[in-house]
XYZ file of C-alpha atoms in Angstrom:
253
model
C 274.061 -41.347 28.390
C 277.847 -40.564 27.880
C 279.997 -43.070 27.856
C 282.754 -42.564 30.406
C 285.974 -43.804 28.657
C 288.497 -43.378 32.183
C 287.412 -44.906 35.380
C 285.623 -42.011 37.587
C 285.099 -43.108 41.128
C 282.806 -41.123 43.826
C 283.054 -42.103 47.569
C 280.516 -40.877 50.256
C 277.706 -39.882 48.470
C 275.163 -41.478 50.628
C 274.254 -40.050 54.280
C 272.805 -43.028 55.591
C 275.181 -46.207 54.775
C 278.608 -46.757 56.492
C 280.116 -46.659 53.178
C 279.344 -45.568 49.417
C 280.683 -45.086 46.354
C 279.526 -44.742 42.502
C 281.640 -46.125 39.879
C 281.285 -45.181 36.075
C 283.178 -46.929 33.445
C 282.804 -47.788 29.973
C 279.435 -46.826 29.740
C 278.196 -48.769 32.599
C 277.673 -47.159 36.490
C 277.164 -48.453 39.575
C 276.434 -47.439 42.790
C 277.381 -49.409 45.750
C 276.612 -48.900 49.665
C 277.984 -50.866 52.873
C 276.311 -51.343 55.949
C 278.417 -53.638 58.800
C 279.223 -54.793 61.146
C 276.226 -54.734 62.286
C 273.943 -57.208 64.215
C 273.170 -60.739 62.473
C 270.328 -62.730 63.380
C 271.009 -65.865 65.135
C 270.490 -68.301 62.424
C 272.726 -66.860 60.014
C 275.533 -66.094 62.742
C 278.701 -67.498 62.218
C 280.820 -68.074 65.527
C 284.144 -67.299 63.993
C 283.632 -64.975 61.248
C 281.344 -62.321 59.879
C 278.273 -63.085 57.496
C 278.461 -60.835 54.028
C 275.455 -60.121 52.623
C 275.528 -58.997 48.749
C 272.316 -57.813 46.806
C 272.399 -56.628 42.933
C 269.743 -54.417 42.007
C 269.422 -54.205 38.118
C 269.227 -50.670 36.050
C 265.802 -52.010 34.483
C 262.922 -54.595 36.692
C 263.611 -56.706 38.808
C 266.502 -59.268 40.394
C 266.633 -62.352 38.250
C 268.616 -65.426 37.758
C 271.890 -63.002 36.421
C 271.533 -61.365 39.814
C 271.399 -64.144 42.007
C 274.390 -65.405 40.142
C 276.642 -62.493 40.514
C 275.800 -62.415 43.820
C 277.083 -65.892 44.541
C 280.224 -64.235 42.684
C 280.613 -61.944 44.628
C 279.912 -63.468 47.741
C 282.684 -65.985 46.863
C 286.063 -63.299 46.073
C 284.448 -60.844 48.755
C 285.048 -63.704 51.533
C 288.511 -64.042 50.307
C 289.310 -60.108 50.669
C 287.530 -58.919 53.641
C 288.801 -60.423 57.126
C 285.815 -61.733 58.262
C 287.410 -63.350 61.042
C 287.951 -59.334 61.973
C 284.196 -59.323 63.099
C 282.995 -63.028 64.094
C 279.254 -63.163 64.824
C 278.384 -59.694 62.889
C 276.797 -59.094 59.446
C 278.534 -57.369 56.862
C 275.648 -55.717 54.101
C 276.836 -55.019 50.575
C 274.112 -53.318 48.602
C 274.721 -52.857 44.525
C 272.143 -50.764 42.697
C 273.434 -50.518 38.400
C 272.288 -47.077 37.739
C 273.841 -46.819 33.843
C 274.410 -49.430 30.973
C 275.920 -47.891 27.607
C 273.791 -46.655 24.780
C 272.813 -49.955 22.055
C 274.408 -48.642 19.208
C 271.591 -49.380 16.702
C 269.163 -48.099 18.498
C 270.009 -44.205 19.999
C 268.713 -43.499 23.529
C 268.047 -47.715 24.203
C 270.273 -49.356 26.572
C 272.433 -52.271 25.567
C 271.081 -55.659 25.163
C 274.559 -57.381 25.580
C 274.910 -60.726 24.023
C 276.670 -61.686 27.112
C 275.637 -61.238 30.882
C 279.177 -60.785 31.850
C 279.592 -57.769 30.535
C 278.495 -55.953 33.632
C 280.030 -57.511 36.252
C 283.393 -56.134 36.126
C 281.723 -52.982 37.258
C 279.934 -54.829 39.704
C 282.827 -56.063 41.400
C 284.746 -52.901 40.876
C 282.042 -51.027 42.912
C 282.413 -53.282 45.821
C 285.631 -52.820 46.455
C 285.573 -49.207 46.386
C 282.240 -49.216 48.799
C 284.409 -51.076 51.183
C 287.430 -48.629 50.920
C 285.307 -45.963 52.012
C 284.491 -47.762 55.361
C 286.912 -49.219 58.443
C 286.122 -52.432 57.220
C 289.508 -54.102 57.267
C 290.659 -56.016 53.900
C 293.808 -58.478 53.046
C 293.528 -57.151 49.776
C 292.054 -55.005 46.783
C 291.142 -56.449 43.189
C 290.999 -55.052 39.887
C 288.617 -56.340 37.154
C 288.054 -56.332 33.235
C 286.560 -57.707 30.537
C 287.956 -59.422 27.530
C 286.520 -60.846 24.364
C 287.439 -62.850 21.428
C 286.315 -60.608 18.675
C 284.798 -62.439 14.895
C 288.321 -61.975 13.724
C 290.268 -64.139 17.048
C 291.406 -60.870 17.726
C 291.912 -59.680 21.747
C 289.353 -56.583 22.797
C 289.656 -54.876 26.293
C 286.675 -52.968 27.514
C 284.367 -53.550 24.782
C 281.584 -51.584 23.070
C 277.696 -52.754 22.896
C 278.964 -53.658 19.189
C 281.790 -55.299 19.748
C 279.771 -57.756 22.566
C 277.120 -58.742 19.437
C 280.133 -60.015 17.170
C 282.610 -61.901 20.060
C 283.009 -65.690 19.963
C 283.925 -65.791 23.267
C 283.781 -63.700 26.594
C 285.937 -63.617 29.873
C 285.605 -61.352 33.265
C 288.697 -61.590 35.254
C 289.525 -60.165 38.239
C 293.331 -59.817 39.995
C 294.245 -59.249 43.709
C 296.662 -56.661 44.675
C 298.887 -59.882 45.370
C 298.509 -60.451 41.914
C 296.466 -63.878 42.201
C 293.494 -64.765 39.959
C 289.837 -64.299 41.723
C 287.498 -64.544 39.753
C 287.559 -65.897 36.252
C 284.153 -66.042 34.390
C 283.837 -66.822 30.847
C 281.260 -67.625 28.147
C 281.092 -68.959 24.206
C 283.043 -71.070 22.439
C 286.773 -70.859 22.923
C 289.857 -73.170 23.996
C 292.697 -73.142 26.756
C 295.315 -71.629 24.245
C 292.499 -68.590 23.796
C 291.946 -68.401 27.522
C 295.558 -67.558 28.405
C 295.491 -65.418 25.754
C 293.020 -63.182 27.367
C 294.338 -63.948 31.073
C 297.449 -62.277 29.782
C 295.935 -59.376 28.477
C 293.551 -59.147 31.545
C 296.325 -58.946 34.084
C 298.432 -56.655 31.619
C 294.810 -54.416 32.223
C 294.774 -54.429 35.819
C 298.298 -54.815 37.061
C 299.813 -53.082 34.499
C 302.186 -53.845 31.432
C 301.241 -53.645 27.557
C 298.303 -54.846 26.356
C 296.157 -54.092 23.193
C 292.923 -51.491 23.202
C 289.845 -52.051 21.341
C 291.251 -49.926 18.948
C 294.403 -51.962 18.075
C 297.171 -50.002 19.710
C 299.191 -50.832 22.189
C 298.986 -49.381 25.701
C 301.771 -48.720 27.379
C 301.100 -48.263 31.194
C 304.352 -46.643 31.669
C 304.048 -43.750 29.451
C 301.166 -42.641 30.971
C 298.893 -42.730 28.157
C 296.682 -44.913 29.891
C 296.971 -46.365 33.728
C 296.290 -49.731 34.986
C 293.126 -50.392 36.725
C 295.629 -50.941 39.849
C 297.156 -47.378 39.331
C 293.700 -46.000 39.155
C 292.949 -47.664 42.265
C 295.881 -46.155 44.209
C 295.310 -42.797 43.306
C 291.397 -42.519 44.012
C 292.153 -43.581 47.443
C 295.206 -41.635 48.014
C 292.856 -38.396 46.541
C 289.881 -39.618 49.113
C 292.734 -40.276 51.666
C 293.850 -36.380 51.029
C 290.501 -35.032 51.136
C 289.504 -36.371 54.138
C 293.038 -35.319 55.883
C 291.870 -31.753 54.797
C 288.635 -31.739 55.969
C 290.240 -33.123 59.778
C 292.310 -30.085 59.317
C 290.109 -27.643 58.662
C 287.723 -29.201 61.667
C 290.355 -28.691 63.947
């Protein structure tokens, strides 16, 4: 597998949901597909607000504790973007199927045994934004999300490798809101508060946009445009899907 090292989004690649998209970064790819509002059955209906349903499929077996927990995740920041109170008494599907994990370095052709679980679940959450961007769905909101670890030497990686994961002390998934506001903020290992903001720093430098270091050492500057934000990226795979769709209108009419 080739490990994608820019964010490459797809959107509508599935006939048969409402929405889809399939999300490759890093190594790791996801495929995502949104079904809703649709008809809830009466003992999960809620009177004022619409029900979201999220379900993880793994690359590899089946769902397992990881899943379930992600879920519950996502579940949580997912209430906070989409305006359930939009579609009261509906059901809102999210379906999340991991299709790619990057190549174990040791081991050529076997996928990555991370030494943390958190490791995926930027992508995860990543995906379900985009799958909801492709529908009407209305949101408040859009988030951005990355990972950042505490490397053996207290040093700050972004977006790092199956190698890098086996060495960190310490591991944190953080996701922004377009508002700029803190949404989810996952972390495992041994670390302390000074550490944390230390890599909540560096995670919203990632996704909002600013300097912040690479895995490599260098510093990023999101204004030269060596490397975009995760928020820029955003922006400019809707306004292409925004385009392409305008075209094909155009071309219908």
């Amino acid at each position: 597998m080739t490990v994608v090292s820019t964010p490459k989004v797809e959107f509508s690649l599935l006939d048969r949901a409402d929405g889809s998209a399939h999300y490759s970064y890093n190594g790791y790819s996801v495929v995502g597909a949104v079904n809703g509002p649709v008809e809830v059955q009466r003992r999960d209906e809620l009177p004022e607000e619409a029900a979201i349903d999220v379900t993880i499929r793994p690359a590899v077996g089946v769902r397992g504790v990881r899943e379930r927990h992600f879920e519950s995740v996502l579940h949580r920041t997912l209430r906070h973007v989409i305006l359930v109170s939009a579609h009261p008494r509906t059901l809102i599907q999210i379906t999340l199927q991991v299709t790619g994990t990057p190549p174990d370095d040791t081991i050529p052709g076997k996928p990555s045994q991370a030494s943390t679980s958190l490791a995926i679940l930027p992508a995860l959450l990543q995906t379900s934004i985009l799958t909801l961007l492709s529908t009407s769905i209305p949101m408040s909101m859009t988030l951005t999300s990355t990972l950042i670890i505490i490397g053996p030497n207290r040093d700050l990686i972004v977006d790092p490798s199956p190698q890098d994961l086996r060495g960190a002390i310490s591991a944190h998934a953080l996701a922004f809101s377009s508002q700029g506001r803190l949404l989810v903020a996952e972390s495992e290992g041994s670390f302390d508060i000074d550490t944390w903001e230390a890599a909540y720093n560096v995670g919203l430098r990632t996704c909002r946009g600013g300097g912040a270091k690479s895995r490599e050492g260098d510093d990023v500057d999101m204004d030269s445009g060596e490397k975009a934000s995760l928020e820029d990226f955003m922006r400019g795979a809707v306004e292409e899907k925004l385009t392409r769709d305008l075209r094909w209108k155009e071309s219908r009419q």
